[in-house]
Coordinates of C-alpha atoms and ligand atoms in Angstrom, one line a residue:
X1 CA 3.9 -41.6 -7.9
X2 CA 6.0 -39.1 -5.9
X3 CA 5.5 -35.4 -5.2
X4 CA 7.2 -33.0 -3.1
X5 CA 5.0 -30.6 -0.9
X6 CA 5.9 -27.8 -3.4
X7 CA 4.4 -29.9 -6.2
X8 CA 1.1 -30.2 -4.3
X9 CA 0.6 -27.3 -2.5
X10 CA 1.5 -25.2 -6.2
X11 CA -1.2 -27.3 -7.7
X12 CA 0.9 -28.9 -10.0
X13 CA -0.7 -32.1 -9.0
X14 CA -4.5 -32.1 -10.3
X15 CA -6.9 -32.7 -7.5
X16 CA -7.9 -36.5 -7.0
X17 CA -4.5 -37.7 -8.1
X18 CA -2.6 -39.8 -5.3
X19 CA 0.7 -39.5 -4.7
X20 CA 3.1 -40.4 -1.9
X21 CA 4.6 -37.0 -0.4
X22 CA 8.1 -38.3 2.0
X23 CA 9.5 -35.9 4.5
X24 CA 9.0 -34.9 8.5
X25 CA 6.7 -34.3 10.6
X26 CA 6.1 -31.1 11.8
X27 CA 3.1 -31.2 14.2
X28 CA 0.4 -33.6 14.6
X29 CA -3.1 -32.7 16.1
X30 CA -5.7 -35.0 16.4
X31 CA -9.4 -34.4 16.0
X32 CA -12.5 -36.2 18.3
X33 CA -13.5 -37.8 15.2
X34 CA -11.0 -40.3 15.1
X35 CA -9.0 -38.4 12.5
X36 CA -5.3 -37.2 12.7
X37 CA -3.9 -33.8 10.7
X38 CA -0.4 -34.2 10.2
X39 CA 1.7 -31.4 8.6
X40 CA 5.1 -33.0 6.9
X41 CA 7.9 -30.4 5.1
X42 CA 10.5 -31.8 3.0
X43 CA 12.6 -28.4 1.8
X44 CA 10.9 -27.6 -0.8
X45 CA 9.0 -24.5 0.5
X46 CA 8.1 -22.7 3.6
X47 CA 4.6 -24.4 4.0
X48 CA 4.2 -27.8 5.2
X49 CA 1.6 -30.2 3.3
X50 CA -1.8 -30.9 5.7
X51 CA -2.5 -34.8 5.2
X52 CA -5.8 -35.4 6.6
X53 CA -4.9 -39.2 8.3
X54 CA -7.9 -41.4 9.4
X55 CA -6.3 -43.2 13.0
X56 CA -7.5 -46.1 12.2
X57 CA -3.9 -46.4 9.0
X58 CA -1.9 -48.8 10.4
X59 CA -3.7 -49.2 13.6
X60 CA -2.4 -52.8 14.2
X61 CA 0.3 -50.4 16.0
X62 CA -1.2 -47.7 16.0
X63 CA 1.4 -46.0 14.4
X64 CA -0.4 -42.5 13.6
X65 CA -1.4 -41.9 16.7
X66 CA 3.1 -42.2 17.6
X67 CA 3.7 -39.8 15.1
X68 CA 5.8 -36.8 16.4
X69 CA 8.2 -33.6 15.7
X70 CA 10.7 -35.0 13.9
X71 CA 9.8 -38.5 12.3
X72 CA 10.4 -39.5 8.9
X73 CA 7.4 -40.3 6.6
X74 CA 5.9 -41.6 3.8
X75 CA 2.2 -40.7 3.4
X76 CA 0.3 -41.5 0.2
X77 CA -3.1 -40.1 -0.2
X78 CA -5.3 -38.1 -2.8
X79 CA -4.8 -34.8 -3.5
X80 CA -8.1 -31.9 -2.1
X81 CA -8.7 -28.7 -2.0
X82 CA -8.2 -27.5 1.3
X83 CA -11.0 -25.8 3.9
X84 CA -8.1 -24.9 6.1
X85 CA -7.3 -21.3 6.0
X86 CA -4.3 -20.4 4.4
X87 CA -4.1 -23.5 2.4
X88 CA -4.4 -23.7 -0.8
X89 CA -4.1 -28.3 -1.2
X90 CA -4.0 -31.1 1.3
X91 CA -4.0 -35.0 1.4
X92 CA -6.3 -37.2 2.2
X93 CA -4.1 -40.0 3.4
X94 CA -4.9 -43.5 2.7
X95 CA -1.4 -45.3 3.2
X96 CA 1.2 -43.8 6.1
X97 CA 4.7 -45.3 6.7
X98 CA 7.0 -44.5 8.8
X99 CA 11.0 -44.8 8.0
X100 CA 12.2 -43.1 11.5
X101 CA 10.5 -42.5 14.6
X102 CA 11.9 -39.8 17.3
X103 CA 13.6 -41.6 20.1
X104 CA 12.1 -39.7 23.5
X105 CA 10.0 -37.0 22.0
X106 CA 10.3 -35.2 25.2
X107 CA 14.1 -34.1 24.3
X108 CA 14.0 -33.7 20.7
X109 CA 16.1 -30.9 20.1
X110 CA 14.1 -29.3 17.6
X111 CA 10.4 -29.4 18.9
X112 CA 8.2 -26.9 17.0
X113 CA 8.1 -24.4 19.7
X114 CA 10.3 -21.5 19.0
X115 CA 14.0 -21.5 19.8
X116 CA 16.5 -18.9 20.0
X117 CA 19.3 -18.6 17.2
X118 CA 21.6 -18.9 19.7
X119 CA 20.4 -22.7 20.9
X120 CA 19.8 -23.4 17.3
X121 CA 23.4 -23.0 16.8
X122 CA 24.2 -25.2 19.4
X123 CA 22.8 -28.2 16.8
X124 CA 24.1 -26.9 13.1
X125 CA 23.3 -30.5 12.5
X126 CA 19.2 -30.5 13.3
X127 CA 18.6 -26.6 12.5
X128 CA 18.0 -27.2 9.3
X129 CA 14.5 -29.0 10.3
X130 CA 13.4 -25.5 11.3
X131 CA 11.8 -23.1 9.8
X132 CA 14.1 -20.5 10.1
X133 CA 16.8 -22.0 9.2
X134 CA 15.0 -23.9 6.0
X135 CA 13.6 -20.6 4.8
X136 CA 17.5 -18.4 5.1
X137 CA 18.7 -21.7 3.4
X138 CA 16.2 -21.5 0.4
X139 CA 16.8 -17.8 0.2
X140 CA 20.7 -18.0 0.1
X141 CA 20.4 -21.0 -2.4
X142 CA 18.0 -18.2 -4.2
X143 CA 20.8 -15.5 -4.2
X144 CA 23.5 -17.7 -5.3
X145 CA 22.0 -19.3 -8.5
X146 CA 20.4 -15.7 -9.4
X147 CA 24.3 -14.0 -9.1
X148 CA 25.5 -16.5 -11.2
X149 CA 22.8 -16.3 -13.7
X150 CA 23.4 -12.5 -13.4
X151 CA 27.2 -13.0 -14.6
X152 CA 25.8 -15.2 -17.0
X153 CA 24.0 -13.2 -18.9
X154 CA 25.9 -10.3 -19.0
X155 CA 28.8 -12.1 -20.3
X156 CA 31.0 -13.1 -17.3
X157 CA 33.1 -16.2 -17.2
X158 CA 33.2 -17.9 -14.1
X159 CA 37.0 -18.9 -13.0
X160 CA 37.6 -21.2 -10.0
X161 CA 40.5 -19.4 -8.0
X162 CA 43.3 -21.5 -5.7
X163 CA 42.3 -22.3 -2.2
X164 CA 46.0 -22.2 -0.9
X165 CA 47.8 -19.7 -1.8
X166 CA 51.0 -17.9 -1.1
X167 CA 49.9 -14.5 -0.8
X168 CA 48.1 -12.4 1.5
X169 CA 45.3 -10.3 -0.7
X170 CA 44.8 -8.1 1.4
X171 CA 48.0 -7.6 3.4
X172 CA 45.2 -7.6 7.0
X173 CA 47.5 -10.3 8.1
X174 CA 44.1 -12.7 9.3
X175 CA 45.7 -15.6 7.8
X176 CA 45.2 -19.2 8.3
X177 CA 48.3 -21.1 7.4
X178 CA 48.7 -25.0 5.6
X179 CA 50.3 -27.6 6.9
X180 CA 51.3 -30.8 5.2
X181 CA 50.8 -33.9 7.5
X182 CA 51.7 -36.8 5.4
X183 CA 50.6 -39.6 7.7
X184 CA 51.1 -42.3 6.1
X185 CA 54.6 -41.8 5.8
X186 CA 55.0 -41.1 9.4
X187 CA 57.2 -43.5 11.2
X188 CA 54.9 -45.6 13.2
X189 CA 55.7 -43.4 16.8
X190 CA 53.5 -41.6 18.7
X191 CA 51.4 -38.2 17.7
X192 CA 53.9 -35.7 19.1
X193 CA 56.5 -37.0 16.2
X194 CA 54.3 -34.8 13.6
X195 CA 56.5 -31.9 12.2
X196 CA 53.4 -29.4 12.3
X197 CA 56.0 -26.4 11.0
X198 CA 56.4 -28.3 7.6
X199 CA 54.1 -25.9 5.6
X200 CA 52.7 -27.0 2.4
X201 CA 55.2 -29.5 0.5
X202 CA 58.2 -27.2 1.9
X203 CA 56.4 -23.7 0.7
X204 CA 54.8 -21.7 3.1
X205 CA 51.2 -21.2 2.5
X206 CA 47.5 -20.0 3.6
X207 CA 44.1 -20.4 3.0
X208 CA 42.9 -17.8 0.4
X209 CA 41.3 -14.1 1.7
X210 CA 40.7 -13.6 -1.3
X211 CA 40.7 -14.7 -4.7
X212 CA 41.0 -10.9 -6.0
X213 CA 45.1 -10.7 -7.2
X214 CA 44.7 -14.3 -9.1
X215 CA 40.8 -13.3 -10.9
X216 CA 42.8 -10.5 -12.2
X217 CA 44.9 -12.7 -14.0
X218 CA 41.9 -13.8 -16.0
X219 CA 40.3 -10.6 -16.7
X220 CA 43.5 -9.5 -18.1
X221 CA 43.1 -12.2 -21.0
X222 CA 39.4 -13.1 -21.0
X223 CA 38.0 -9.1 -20.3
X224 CA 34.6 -10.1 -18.0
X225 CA 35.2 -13.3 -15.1
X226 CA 34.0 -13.4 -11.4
X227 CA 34.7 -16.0 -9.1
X228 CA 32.5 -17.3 -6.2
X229 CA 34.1 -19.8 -3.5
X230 CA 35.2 -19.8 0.1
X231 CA 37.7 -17.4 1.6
X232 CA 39.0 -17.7 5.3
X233 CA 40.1 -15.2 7.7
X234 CA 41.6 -15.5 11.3
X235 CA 38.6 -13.3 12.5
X236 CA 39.6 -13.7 16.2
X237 CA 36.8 -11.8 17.2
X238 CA 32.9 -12.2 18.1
X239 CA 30.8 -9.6 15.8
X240 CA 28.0 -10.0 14.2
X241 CA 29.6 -9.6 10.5
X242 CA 32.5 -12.0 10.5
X243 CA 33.0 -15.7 9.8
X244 CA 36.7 -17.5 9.8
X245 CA 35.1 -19.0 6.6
X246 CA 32.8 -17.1 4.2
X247 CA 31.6 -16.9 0.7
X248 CA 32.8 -14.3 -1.5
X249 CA 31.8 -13.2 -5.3
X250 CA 34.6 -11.4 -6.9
X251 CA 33.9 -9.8 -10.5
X252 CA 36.7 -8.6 -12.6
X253 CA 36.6 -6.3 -15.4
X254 CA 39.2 -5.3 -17.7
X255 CA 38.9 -1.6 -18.8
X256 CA 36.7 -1.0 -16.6
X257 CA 36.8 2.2 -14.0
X258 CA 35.6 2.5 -10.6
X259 CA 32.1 4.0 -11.4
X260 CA 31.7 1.3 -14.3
X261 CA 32.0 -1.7 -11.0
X262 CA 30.0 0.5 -8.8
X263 CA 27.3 0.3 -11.0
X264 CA 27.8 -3.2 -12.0
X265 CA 27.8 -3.8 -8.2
X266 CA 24.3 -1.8 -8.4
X267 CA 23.0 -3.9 -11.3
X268 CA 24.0 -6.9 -9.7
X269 CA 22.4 -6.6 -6.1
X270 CA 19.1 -5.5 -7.8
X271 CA 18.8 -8.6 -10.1
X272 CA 19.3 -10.7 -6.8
X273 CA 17.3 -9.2 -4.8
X274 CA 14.3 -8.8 -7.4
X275 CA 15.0 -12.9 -8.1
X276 CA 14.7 -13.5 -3.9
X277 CA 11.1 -11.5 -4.2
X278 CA 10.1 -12.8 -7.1
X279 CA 11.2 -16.8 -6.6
X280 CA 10.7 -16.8 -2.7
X281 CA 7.9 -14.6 -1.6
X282 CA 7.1 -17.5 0.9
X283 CA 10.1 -17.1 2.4
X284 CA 10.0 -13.4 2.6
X285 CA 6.4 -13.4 3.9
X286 CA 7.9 -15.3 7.1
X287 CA 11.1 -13.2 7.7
X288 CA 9.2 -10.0 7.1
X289 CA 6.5 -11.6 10.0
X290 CA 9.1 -13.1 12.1
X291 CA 12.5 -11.3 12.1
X292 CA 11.9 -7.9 10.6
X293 CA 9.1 -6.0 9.5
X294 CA 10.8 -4.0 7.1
X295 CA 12.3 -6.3 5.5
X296 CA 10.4 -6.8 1.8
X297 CA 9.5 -2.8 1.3
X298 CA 13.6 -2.5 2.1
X299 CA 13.9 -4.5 -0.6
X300 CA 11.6 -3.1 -3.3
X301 CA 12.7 -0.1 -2.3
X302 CA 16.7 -0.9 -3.1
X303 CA 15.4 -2.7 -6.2
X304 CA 13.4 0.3 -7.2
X305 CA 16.2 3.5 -6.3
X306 CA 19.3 4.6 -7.6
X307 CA 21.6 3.8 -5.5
X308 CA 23.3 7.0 -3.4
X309 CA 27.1 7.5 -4.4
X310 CA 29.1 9.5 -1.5
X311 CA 32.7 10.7 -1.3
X312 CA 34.7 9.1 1.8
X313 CA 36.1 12.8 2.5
X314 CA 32.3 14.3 2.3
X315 CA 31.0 10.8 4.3
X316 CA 34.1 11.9 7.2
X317 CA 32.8 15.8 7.6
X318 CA 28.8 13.8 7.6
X319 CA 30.0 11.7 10.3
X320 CA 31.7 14.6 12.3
X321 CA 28.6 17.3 12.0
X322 CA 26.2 14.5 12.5
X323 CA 26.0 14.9 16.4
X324 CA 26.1 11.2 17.2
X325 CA 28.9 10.4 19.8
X326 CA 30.3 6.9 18.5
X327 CA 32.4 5.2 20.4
X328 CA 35.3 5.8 18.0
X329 CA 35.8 9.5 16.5
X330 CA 36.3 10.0 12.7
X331 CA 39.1 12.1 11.6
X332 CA 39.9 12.3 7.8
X333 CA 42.4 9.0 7.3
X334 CA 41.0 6.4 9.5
X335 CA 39.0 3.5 8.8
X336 CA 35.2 3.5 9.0
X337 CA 34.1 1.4 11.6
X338 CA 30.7 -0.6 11.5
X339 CA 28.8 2.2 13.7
X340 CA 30.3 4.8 11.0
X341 CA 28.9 2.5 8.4
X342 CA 26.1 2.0 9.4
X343 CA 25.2 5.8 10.3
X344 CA 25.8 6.4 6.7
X345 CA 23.9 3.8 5.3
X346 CA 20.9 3.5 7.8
X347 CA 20.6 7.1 9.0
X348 CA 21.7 9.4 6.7
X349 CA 20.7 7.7 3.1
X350 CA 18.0 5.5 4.6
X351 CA 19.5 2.9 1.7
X352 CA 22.8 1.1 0.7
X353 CA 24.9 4.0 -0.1
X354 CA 28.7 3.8 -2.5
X355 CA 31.3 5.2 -0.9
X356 CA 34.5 6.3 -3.1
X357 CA 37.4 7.3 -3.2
X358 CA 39.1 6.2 0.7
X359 CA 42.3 7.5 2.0
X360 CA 45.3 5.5 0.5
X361 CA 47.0 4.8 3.8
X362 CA 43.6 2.7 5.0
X363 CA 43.5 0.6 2.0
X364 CA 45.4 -2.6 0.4
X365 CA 48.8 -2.0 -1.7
X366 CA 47.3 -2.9 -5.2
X367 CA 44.3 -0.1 -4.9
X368 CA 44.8 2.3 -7.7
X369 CA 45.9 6.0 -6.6
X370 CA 43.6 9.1 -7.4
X371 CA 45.4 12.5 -8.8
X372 CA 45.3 14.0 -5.5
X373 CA 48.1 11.6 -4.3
X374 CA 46.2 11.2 -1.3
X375 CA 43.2 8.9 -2.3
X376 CA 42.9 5.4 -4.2
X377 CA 39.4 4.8 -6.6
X378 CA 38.4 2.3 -4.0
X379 CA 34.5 2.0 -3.1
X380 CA 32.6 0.4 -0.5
X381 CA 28.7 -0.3 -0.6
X382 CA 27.1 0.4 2.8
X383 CA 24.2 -1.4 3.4
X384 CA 21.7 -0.7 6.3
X385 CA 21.8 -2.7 9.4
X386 CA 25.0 -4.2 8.3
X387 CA 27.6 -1.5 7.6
X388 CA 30.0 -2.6 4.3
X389 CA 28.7 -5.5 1.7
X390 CA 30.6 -4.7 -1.0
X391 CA 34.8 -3.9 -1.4
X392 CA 36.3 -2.8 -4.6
X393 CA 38.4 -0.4 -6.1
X394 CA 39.8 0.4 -9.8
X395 CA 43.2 -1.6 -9.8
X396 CA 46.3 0.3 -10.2
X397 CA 47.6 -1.2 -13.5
X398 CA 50.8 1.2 -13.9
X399 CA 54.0 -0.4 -13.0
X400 CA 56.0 3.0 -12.3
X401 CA 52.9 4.0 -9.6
X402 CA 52.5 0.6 -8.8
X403 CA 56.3 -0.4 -7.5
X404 CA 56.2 3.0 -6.6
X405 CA 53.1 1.8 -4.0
X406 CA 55.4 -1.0 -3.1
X407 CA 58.3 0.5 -1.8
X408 CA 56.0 3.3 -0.2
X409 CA 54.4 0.3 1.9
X410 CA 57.8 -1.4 2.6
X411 CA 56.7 -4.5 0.6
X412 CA 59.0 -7.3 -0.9
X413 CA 58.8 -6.5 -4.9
X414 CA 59.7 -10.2 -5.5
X415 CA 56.7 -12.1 -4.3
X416 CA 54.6 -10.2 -6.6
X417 CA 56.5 -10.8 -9.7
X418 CA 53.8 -12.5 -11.3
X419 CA 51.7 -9.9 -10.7
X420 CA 53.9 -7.6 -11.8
X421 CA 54.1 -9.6 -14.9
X422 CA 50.2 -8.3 -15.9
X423 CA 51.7 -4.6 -15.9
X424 CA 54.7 -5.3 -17.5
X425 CA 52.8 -7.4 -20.7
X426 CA 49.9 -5.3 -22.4
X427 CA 48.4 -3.6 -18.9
X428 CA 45.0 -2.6 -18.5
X429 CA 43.3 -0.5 -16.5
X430 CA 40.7 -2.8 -14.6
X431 CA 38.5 -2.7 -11.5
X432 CA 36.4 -5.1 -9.5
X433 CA 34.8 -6.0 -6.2
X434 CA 34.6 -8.6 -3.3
X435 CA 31.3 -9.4 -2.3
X436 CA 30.3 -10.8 1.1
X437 CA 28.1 -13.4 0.4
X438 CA 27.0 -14.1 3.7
X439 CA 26.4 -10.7 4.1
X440 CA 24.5 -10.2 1.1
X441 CA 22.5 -13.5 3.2
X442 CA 21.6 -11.9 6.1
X443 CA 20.6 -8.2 5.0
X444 CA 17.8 -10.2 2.1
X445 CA 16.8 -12.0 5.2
X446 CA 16.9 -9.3 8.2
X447 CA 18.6 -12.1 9.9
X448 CA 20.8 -10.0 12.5
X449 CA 23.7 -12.7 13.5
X450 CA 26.2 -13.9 10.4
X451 CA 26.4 -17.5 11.8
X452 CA 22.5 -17.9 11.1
X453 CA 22.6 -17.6 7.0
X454 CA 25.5 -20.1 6.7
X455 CA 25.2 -23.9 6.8
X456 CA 28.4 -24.7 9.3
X457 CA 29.6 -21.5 10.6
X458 CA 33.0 -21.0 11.0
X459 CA 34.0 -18.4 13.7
X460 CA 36.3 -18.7 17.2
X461 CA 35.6 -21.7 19.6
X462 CA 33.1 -23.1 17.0
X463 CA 34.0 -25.5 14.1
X464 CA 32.5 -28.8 16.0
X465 CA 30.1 -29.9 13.3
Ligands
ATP1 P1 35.3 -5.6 7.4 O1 35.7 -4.1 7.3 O2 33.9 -5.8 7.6 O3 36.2 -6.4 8.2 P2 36.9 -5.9 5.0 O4 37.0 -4.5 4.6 O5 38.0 -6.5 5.9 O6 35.5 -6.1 5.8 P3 37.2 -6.9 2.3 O7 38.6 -7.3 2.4 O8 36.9 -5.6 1.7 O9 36.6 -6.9 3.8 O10 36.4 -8.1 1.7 C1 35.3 -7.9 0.8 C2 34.0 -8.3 1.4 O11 34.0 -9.5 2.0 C3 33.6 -7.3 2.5 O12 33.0 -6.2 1.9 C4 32.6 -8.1 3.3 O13 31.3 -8.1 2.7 C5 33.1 -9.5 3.2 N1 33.9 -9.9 4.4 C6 35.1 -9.5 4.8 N2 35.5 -10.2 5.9 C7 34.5 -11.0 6.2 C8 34.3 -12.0 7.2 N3 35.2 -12.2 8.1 N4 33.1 -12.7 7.2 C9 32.2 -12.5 6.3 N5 32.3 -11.6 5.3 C10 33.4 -10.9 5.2
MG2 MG1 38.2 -7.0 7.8
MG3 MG1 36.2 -2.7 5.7
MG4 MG1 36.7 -3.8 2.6

């Protein structure tokens, strides 16, 4: 029968069964005694399965001894306790076949010395056969299925949100727009014939930043929704936070305030990160051995602490007294930027830190405005390393402050008539938050570069694979 090298190695096979384990080769080394150890990982956890291959298998071609980084097998063979150290099951191989060898070893993209991130992103389509890459994969599938579960069982309905949209969310302007190219119904000329300004079916339209303004719809009828899906921005820069194309997890809650989704943000980041130490403590072992040393008492110690909740105007007079030169100033009314952030966060807390309550004039049109006229019940959640995770804010649901907010900002009261429509028909007070997934990704992992905890990143002068 089959096993995958999770099966074995967890003993869920019993020792002396054989089964047929199918994956790649990691490394072969080959002993005096005519015997070969071959380790083979297929995904399924961090470790690779030892199979313990007498030479002499398939020796009409000698095929063991052409086994390198890279090929595909098949190895049957019984299952032992190990004498390896660090090791809990191997194989002793009695069968070996081979679906793909390596054309010239010698350049194989991926041999099992180290690489740098940076050449690994140079082949999004073989970094997955690494370790690194295989272990931040695991961990983000990890995160995902525990935030779901999460919303799950807390009562949260999951609600799929529109790709292309009309709107832009934020009003950040990073927009990529849709274009219709109906091809077939092009007459049979050359390229330069396509009408690349004919937007989506005569409307003009964009990728989503956002599926905030259209989740809102939902809570206001179903109470308790997130969704989780792509979201693009026109990011046309290179830092270390941003993707053109990333994940985000939006929850939504009707009646809730902004202290209810800061702790719901709270809740939420602690069941994931508890599920990531829990389910993938193989994983974690490496990155905390490899890419940060930190990184697992971090995380116990987020999972374990209340998080630190911080008033933007307190966080500006912090910043200002703290004696750091950044390279931008703060002065009450600007934006944070990632060096602020991360002072806060990694510095002054020593922990992700909630910051409430920003400066209206820094923050989006439908943010809901404090008493003091000056401020919205918007929080961020800092985290270390990273600088902001987490966006959200109670919405404004009053239609007199709300067209109010409009006309303040100069925007058209039209296109949000829809949205209007929520205030106008039983409104709600109501709060949520945005979520970077990816950067969710990379602070679990200590992984420093956002195009290292996605599949395919997405980001200026790279979309080739
Ligand atoms: P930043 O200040 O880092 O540009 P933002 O304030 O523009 O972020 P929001 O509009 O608040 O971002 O979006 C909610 C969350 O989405 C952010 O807190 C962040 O975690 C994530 N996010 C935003 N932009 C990106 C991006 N380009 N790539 C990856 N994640 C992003
Ligand atoms: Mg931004
Ligand atoms: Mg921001
Ligand atoms: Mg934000």
């Amino acid at each position: 029968s089959f096993a995958t090298v999770v099966d074995v190695l967890s003993g869920k096979v019993a020792v002396g069964d054989e089964v047929t384990v199918r994956g790649w080769v990691r490394t072969r080394r080959d002993s005096k005694a005519g015997i070969s150890f071959i380790n083979v990982h297929d995904g399924s956890c961090f470790d690779p399965i030892q199979a313990v291959v007498p030479n002499t298998l398939n020796n009409y071609d000698n095929e063991v001894l052409k086994l390198t980084t890279g090929c595909s097998v098949a190895i049957t063979g019984t299952v032992s306790e190990s004498a390896g150290k660090g090791q809990s099951f191997e194989l002793q191989a009695t069968a070996v076949k081979v679906f793909g060898f390596v054309e010239d070893p010698d350049t194989y993209p991926m041999s099992p010395k180290p690489h740098s991130m940076e050449y690994l992103r140079e082949f999004a389509h073989l970094r997955a056969r690494t370790n690194v890459t295989g272990a931040v994969m695991r961990v983000r599938n990890c995160l995902a299925q525990a935030l779901h579960r999460f919303f799950h069982e807390h009562g949260y309905l999951w609600v799929a949100t529109p790709i292309i949209t009309a709107s832009d969310a934020e009003g950040a302007g990073e927009l990529f727009r849709v274009s219709t190219l109906d091809l077939m119904n092009l007459p049979k000329t050359d390229q330069n014939e396509i009408d690349f300004s004919k937007d989506f079916f005569g409307k003009e339209s964009y990728l989503t930043v956002s599926g905030q303004l259209n989740v809102e719809t939902y809570a206001c009828a179903l109470s308790k929704v997130y969704t989780f899906g792509p979201t693009f921005r026109a990011e046309n820069s290179n830092t270390s936070r941003h993707l053109a194309e990333f994940w985000m997890v939006e929850p939504e809650v009707a009646f809730a305030s902004l202290d209810d989704i800061a702790y719901l943000a709270e809740d939420m980041l602690k069941y994931a990160i508890r599920a990531v130490l829990e389910e993938r403590a193989d994983d974690m072992a490496f990155f905390q051995q490899r890419i940060d040393k930190e990184v697992i008492n971090r995380l116990e110690h987020v999972a374990n602490n209340k998080f630190v909740h911080m008033d933007y105007t307190d966080a500006v007079e912090i910043l200002q007294n703290c004696g750091k030169k950044f390279e931008y100033p703060v002065s009450w009314g600007t934006d944070l930027q990632s060096e602020h952030e991360r002072y806060l966060a990694e510095v002054h807390v020593g922990a992700p830190v909630v910051l409430k309550n920003y400066p209206k004039g820094i923050k989006a049109f439908y943010m809901r405005q404090n008493d003091d006229g000056k401020t919205v019940a918007a929080m961020d959640i800092l985290a270390p390393g990273i600088g902001e995770i987490i966006g959200g804010s109670a919405r404004e649901e009053r239609l007199d402050v709300f067209d109010a907010r409009l006309a303040e900002m100069g925007l058209p009261v039209e296109e949000y008539s829809w949205y209007r429509d929520l205030r106008r028909y039983g409104t709600v007070p109501h709060a949520g938050f945005g979520l970077g997934f990816e950067r969710l990704v990379s602070y679990v992992t200590g992984m420093t570069n956002i195009r290292d905890v996605i599949p395919f990143p997405r980001a200026p002068k790279s979309a080739d694979f």
